[in-house]
Coordinates of C-alpha atoms and ligand atoms in Angstrom, one line a residue:
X1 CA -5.3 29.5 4.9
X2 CA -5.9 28.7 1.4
X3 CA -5.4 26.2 -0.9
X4 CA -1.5 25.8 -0.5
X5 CA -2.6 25.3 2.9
X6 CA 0.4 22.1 3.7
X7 CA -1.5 18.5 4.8
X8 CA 1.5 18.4 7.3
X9 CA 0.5 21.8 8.5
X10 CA -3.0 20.5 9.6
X11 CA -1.5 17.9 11.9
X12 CA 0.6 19.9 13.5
X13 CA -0.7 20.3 17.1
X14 CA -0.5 24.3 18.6
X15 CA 1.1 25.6 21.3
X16 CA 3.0 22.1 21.8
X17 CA 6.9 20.7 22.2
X18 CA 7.8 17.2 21.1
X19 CA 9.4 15.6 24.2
X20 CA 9.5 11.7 24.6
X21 CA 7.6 11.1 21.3
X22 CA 4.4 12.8 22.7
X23 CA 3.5 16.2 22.1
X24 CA 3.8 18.1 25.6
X25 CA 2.0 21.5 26.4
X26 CA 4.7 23.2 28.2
X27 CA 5.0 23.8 32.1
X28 CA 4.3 27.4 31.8
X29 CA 1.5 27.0 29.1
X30 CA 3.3 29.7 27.4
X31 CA 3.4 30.2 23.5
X32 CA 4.2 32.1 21.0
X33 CA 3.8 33.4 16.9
X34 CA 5.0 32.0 13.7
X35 CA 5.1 35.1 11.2
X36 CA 5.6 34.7 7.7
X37 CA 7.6 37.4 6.2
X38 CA 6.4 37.3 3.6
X39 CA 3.2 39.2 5.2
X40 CA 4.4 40.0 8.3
X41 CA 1.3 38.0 9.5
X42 CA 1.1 35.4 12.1
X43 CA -0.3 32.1 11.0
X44 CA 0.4 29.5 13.9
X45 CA 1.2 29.4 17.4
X46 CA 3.9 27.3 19.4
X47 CA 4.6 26.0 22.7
X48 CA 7.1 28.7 24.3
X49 CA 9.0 26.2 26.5
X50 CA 10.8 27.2 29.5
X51 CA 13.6 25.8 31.6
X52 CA 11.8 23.2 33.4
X53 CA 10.5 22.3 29.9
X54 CA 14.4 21.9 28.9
X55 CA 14.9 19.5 32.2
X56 CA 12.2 17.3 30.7
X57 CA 13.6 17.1 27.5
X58 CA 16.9 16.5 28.6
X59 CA 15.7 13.3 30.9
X60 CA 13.6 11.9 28.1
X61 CA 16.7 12.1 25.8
X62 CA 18.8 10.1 28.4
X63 CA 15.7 7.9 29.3
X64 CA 15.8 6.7 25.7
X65 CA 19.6 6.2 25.3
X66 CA 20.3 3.3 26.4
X67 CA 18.0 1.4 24.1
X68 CA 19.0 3.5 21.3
X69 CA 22.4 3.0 21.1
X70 CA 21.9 -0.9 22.0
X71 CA 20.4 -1.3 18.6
X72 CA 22.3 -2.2 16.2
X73 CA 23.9 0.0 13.6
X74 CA 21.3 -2.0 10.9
X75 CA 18.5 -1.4 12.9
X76 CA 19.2 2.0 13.8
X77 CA 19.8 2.3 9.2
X78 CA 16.5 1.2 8.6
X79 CA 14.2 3.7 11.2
X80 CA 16.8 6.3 9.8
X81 CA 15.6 5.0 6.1
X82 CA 12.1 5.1 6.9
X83 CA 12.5 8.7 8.5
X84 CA 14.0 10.1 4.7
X85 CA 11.1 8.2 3.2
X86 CA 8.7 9.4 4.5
X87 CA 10.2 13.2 4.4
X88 CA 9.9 12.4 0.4
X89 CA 7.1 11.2 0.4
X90 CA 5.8 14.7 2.0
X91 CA 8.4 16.7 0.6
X92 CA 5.7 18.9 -1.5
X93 CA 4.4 20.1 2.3
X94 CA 7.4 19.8 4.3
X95 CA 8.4 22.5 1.4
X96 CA 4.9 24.8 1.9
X97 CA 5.4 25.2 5.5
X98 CA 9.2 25.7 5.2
X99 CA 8.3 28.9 2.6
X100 CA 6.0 29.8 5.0
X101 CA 7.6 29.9 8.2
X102 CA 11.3 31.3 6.2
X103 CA 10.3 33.1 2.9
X104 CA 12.5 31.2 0.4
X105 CA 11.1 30.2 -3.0
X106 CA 9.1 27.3 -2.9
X107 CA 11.6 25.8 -5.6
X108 CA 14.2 26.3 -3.3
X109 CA 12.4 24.7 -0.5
X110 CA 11.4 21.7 -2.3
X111 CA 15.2 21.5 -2.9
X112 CA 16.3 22.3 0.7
X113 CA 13.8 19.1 1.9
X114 CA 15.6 17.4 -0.7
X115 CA 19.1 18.3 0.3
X116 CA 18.2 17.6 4.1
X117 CA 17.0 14.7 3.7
X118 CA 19.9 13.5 1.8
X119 CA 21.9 13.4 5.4
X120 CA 19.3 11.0 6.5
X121 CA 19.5 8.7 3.5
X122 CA 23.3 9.1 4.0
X123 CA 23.7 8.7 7.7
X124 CA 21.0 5.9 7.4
X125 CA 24.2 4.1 4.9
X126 CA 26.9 4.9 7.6
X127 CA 25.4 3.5 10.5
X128 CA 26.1 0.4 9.8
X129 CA 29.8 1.6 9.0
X130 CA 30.6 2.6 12.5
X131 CA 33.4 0.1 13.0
X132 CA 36.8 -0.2 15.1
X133 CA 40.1 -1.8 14.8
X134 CA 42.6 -4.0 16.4
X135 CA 46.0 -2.8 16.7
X136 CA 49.2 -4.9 17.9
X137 CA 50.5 -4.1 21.4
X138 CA 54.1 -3.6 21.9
X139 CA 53.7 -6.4 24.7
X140 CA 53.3 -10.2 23.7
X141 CA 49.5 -11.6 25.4
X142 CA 48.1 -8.2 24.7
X143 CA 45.3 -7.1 22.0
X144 CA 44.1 -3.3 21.6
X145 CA 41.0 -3.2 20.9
X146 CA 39.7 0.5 19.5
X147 CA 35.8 0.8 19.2
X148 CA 33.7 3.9 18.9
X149 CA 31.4 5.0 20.8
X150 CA 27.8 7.1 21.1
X151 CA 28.7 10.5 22.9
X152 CA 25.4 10.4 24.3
X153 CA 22.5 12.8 24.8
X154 CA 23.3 15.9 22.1
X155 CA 21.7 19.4 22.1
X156 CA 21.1 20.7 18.4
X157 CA 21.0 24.4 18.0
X158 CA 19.6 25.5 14.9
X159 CA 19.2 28.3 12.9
X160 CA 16.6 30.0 10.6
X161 CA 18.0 30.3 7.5
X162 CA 18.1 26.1 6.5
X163 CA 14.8 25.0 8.7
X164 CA 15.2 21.9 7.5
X165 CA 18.7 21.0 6.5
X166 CA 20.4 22.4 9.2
X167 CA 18.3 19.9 11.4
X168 CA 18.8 16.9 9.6
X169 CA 22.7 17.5 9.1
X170 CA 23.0 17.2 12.8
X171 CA 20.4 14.9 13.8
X172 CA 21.0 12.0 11.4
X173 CA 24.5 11.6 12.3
X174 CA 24.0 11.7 15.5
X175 CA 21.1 9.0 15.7
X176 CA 22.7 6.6 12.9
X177 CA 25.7 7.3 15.9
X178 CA 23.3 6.1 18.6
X179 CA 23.0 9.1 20.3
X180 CA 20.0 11.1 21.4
X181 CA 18.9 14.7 20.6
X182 CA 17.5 17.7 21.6
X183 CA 17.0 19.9 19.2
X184 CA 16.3 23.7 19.9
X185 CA 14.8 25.3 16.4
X186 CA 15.6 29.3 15.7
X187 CA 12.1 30.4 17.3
X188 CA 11.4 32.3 13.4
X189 CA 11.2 28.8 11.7
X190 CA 10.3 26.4 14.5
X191 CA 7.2 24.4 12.0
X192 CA 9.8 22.5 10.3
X193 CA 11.6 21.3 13.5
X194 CA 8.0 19.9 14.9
X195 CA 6.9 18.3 11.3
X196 CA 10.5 16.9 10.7
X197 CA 9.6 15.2 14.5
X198 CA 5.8 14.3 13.6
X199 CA 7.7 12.1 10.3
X200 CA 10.1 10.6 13.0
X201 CA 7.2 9.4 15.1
X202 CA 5.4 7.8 11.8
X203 CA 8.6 6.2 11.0
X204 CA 9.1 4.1 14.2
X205 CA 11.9 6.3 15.7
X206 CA 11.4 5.4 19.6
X207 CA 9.8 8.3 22.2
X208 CA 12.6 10.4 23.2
X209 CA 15.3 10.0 20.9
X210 CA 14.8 13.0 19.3
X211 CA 13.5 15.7 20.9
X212 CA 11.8 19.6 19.7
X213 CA 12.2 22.2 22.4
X214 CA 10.8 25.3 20.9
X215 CA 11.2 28.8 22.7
X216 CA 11.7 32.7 22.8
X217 CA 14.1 32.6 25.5
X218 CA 17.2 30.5 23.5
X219 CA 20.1 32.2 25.8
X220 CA 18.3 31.1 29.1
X221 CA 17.0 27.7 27.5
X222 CA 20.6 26.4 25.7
X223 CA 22.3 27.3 29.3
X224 CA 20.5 25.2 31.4
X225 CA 20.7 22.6 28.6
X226 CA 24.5 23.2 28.3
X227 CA 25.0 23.0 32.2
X228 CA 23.4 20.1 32.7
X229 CA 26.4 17.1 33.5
X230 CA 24.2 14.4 30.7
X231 CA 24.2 16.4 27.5
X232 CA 27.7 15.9 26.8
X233 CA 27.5 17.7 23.1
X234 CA 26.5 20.8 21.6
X235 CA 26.3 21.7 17.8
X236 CA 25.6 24.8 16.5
X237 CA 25.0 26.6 13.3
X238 CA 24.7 30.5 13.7
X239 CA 26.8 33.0 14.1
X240 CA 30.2 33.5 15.2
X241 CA 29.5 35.8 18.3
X242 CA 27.0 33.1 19.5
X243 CA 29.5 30.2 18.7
X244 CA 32.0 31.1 20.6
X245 CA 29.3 32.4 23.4
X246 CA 28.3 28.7 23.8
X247 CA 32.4 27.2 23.6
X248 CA 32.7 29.6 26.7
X249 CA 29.6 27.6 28.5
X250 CA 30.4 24.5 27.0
X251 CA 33.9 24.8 28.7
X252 CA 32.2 24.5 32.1
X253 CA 31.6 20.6 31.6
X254 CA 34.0 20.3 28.6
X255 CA 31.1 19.6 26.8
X256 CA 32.5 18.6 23.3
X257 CA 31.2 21.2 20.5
X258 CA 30.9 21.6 16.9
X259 CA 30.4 25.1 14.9
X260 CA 29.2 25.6 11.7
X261 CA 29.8 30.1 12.4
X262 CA 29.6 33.2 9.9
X263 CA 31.8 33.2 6.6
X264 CA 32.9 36.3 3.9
X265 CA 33.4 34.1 1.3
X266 CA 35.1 35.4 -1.9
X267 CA 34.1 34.6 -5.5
X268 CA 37.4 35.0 -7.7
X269 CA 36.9 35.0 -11.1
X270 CA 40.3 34.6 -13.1
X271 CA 41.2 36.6 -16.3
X272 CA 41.4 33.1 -18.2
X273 CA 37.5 32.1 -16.6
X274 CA 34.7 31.3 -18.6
X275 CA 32.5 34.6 -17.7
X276 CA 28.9 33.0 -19.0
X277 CA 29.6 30.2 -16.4
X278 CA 30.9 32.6 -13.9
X279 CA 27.7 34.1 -14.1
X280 CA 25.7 31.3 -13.6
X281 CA 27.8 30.5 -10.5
X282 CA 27.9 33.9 -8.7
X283 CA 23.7 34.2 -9.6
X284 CA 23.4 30.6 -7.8
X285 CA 26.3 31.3 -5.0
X286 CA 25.1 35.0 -4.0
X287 CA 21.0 34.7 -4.3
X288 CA 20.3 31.4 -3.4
X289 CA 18.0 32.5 -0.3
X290 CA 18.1 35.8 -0.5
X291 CA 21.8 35.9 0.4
X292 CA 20.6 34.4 3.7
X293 CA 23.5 31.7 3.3
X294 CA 26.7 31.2 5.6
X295 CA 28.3 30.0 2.1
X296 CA 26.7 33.1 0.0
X297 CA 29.7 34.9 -1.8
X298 CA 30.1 37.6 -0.3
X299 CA 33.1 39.8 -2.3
X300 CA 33.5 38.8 -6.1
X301 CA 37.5 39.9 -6.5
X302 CA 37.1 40.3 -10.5
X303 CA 40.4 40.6 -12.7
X304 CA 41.1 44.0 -14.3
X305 CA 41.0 42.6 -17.2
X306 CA 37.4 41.1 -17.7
X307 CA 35.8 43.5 -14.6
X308 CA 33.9 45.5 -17.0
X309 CA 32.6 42.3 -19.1
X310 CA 31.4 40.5 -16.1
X311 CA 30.3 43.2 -14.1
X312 CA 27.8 44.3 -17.4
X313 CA 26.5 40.4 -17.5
X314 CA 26.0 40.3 -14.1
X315 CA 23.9 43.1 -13.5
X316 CA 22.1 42.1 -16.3
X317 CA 21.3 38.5 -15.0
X318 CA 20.4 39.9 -11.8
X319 CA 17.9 42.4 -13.4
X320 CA 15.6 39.9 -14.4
X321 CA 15.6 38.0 -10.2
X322 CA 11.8 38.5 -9.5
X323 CA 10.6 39.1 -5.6
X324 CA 8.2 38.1 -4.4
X325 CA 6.1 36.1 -2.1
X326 CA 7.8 32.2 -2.1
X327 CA 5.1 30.5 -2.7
X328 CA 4.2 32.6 -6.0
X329 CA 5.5 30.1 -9.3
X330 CA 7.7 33.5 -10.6
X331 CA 9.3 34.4 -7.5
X332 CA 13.0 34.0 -7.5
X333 CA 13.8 36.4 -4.3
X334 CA 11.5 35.9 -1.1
X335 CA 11.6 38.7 1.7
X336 CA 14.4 39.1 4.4
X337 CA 13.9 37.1 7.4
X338 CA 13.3 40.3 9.3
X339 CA 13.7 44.1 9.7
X340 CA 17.4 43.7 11.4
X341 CA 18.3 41.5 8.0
X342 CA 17.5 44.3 6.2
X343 CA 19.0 47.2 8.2
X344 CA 22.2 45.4 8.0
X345 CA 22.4 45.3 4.4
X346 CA 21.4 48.8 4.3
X347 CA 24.2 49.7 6.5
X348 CA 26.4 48.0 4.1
X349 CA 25.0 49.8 1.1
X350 CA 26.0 53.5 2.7
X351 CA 28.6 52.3 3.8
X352 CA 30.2 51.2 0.5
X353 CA 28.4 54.2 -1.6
X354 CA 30.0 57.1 0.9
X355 CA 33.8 55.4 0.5
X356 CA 33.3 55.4 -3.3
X357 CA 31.7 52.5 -4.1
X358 CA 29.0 52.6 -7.5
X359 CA 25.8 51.3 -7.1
X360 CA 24.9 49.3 -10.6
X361 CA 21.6 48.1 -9.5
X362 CA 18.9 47.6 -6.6
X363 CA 20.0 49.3 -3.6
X364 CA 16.6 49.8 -1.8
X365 CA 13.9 47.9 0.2
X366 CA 10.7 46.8 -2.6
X367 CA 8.7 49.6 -0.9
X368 CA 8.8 51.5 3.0
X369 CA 8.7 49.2 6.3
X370 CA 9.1 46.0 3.5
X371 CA 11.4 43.2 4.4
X372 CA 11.5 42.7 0.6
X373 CA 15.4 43.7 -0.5
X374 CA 16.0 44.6 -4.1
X375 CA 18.9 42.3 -5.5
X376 CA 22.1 44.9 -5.8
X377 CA 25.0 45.0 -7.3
X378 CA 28.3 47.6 -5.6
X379 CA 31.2 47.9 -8.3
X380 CA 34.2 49.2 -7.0
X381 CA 34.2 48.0 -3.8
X382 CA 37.2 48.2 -2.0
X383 CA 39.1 46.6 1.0
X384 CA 38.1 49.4 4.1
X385 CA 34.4 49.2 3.0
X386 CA 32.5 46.8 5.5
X387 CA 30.9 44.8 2.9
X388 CA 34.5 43.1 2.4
X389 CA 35.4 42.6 6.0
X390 CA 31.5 41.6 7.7
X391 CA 29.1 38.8 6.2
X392 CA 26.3 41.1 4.9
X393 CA 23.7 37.9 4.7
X394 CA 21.6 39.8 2.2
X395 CA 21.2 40.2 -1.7
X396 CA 24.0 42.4 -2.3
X397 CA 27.2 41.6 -5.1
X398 CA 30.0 43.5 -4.1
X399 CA 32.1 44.2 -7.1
X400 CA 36.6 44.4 -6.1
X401 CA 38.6 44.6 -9.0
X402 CA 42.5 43.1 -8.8
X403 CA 45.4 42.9 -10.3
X404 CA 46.9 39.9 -10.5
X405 CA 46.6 35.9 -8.3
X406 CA 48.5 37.1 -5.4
X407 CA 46.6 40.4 -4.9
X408 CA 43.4 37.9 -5.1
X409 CA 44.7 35.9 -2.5
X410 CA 45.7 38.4 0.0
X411 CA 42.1 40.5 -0.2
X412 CA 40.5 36.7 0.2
X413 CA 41.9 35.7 3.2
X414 CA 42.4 38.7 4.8
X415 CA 39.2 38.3 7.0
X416 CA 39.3 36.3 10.5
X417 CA 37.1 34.1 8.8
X418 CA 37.6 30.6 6.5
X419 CA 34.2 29.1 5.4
X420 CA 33.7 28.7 1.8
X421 CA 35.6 30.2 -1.3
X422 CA 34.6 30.2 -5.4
X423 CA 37.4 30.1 -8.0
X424 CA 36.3 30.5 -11.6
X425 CA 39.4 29.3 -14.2
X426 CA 40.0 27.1 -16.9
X427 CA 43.7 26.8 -16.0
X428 CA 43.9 23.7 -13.9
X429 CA 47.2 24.9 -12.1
X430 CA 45.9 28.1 -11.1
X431 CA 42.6 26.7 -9.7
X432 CA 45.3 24.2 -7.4
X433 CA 47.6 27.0 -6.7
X434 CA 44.7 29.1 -5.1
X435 CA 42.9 25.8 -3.6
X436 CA 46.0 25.3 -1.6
X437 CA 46.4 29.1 -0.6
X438 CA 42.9 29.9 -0.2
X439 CA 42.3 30.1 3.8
X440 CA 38.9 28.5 3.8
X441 CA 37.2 25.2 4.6
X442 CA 36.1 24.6 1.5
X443 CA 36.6 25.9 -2.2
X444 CA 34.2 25.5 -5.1
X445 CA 36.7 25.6 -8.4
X446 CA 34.3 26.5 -11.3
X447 CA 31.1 25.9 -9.6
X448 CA 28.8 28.3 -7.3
X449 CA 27.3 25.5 -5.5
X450 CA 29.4 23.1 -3.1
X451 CA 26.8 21.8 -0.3
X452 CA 26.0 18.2 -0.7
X453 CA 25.6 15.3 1.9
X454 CA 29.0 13.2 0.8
X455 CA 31.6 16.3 1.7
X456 CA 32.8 17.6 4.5
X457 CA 31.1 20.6 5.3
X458 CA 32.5 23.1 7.9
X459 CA 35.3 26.3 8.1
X460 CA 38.5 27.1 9.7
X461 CA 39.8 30.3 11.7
X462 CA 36.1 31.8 12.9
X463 CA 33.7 30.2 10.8
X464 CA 33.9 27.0 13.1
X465 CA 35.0 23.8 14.4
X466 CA 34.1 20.1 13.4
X467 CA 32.5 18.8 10.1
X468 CA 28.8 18.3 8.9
X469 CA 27.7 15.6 6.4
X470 CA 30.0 13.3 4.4
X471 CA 32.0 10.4 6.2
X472 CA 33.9 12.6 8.3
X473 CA 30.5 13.7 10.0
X474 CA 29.8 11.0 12.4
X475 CA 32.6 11.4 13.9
X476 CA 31.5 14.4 15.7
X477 CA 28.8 12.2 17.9
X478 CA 31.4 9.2 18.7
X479 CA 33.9 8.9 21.3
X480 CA 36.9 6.3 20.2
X481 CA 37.6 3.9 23.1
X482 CA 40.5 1.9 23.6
X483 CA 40.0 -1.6 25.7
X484 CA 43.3 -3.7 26.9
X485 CA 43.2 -7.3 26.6
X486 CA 46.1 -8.5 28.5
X487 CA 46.8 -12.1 29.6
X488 CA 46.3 -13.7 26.0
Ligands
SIN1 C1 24.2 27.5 6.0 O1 24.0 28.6 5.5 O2 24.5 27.4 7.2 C2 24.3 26.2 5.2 C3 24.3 26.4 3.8 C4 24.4 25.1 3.1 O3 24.3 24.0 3.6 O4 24.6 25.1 1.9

């Protein structure tokens, strides 16, 4: 490697999973590649862990529970605080090897370390907040005492596309909770899992709390995790076909289950917005990651009446994105994660250009067999064209034009899905009316950028079930138990 060659890079053992605080070869001694798209090289090797790999995990996890979640909420804080510290402290190389292992920008993975390791300072705060009530009884001699409780030993299934976020938005909560964790990494980005783990260890986080479980074989591997009576929780971020794949197993043991699923999120932009800022938004909301976002924009519904305008400044702001390898200063645009990414957008591209759509810019891969996508922009996309009913996860604005609030409001929600929507306005009773009437989890009024650790993150319909970050989040890794206490 050369000289962005990341410190915690070096330390990383090969061809090893993180199970009870030690690094474990697996049974099998099986392992496989790390690529980086961005060459379509490999550049590391990892432990390929199997099913009996997944039974070890899973007994180190509930080895390690009960002291956890006997610590105190404080105690549990400050490892928790130590953890985000140190991620800080590395960010700079937690932020290399992401861009490495994913492709992103590295000023877009210094942000993403940044962002995950917000949930940590965060969760580290609400630990000591998990409290429970006393209610009256009907009956006189009686107290009702409501407390919450760990769920116990969780399985984290994460994706590619956030290799750190997406860990720490589910793992925080559900340590600073006093549970355990497992965490399964999307076998493309699996680095960041192991040196997010290797941090844990420095930071005093006891053997077997959480746990890194990295394999090719995620159907088999999740399974036996998910069938197994002491993992009593599953959350996953990925797609919606998977999501509901793993409710179906998860229904075996009523496992309880969170989903953060696919989304078709619409960017309206008002005939009152300002058109500068709705530029800025739709630039930061559509290309953040290549598109590789379940909160991307994917349809900008435009008014009639200022279509043209912001169609003209928006291919001109996305002229001047620059692709390119991540960890180059310039590069804006990193590669696709890999070739399906881009045949998918391409399909979406013929798709649109055959019912009528106009292609204003982009529209092709950077050169043959490249995973590289040039930014796009369709105008005059319409309803029937797949890029307004399927999640494209790629670099491509597609351009609808409407008529008037309602019209906006019927094309946004007519889609099974409810993740995140963007409303740009300077009329305050318009951006409520469509808040209210939007059918989404979330809505961004004037802003193309809504992901932070204090709000509830998650979707409605099929984009998923539960909440990530904020307040609301720890909730998903407690059960509320209600004690009698008769005879007073
Ligand atoms: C995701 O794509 O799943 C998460 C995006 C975000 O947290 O902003």
């Amino acid at each position: 490697m050369s000289h962005t060659h990341p410190t915690l890079y070096d330390q990383l053992p090969q061809n090893r999973a993180f199970i009870n605080g030690q690094w474990v070869e697996p049974c099998k001694k099986r392992a496989f590649s790390v690529y980086n798209p961005a060459t379509a090289e490999p550049f590391m090797s990892v432990a390929d862990c199997g099913a009996e790999d997944a039974l070890l995990a899973i007994e180190s996890a509930s080895g390690a529970l009960r002291e956890w979640r006997a610590k105190t909420g404080k105690e549990r804080s400050i490892l928790l605080r130590q953890w985000f510290n140190l991620i800080m402290e590395n960010q700079q190389s937690l932020a290399q090897l992401l861009t490495l292992e994913q492709g992103k920008p590295l000023a877009e993975a210094l942000g993403e370390v940044a962002y995950g390791a917000s949930f940590i300072e965060w969760f580290s705060e609400e630990a000591k907040r998990v409290d429970g009530e006393l209610l009256a009884s009907p009956k006189s001699g009686q107290k009702i005492m409501v407390s919450r409780q760990p769920v116990g030993v969780c399985l984290a299934v994460t994706p590619w596309n956030f290799p750190v976020a997406m860990i720490t938005r589910k793992v925080a909560p559900a340590l600073a909770a006093g549970c355990t964790v497992i965490v399964k990494p999307a076998e493309e980005t699996p680095l960041s899992a192991l040196a997010l783990a290797q941090l844990s260890k420095q930071a005093g986080i006891p053997g077997g709390v959480l746990n890194i479980v990295t394999t090719t074989r995620p159907n088999a591997i999740v399974a036996v995790m998910q069938k197994h009576p002491a993992v009593r929780k599953i959350s996953f971020t990925g797609s919606t076909e998977t999501g509901k794949h793993l409710m179906r197993q998860a229904s075996e043991n009523l496992q309880r289950i969170s989903l953060e699923l696919g989304g078709n999120a619409p960017f309206i932009v008002l005939a009152d917005a300002d058109l500068d800022a709705a530029v800025a938004g739709a630039m930061a909301s559509k290309f953040r990651n290549s598109g590789q976002t379940c909160v991307c924009t994917n349809r900008f519904l435009v008014h009639k009446a200022v279509y043209q305008e912001f169609s003209t400044k928006l291919v001109a702001a996305v002229k001047k994105l620059k692709m390119g390898d991540g960890l180059a200063a310039e590069t804006t645009q990193g590669p696709l994660i890999n070739e399906a990414a881009v045949n998918k957008v391409e399909e979406h591209i013929v798709d649109a250009i055959t019912q009528g759509a106009k292609l204003l810019c982009g529209g092709q891969r950077r050169d043959e067999a490249s995973t590289f996508f040039q930014p796009t922009v369709l105008g005059q996309v319409s309803r029937n064209m797949l890029i307004n009913q399927e999640e494209t996860f790629g670099p491509v604005a597609a351009l609808i034009p409407f008529n008037s609030e309602d019209e906006a409001i019927d094309i946004a929600n007519d889609t099974p899905y409810g993740l995140a929507a963007y409303v740009y306005t300077k009329d305050l009773a318009a951006a409520m009316r469509m808040s209210d009437q939007l059918e989404s989890g979330m809505v961004a009024i004037n802003d193309g950028i809504l992901s932070n650790e204090v709000s509830p993150f998650g979707g409605i319909k099929q984009s998923g079930l539960g909440r990530e970050g904020s307040k609301y989040g720890i909730e998903e890794y407690l059960d509320l138990k209600y004690t009698l206490i008769s005879g007073l």
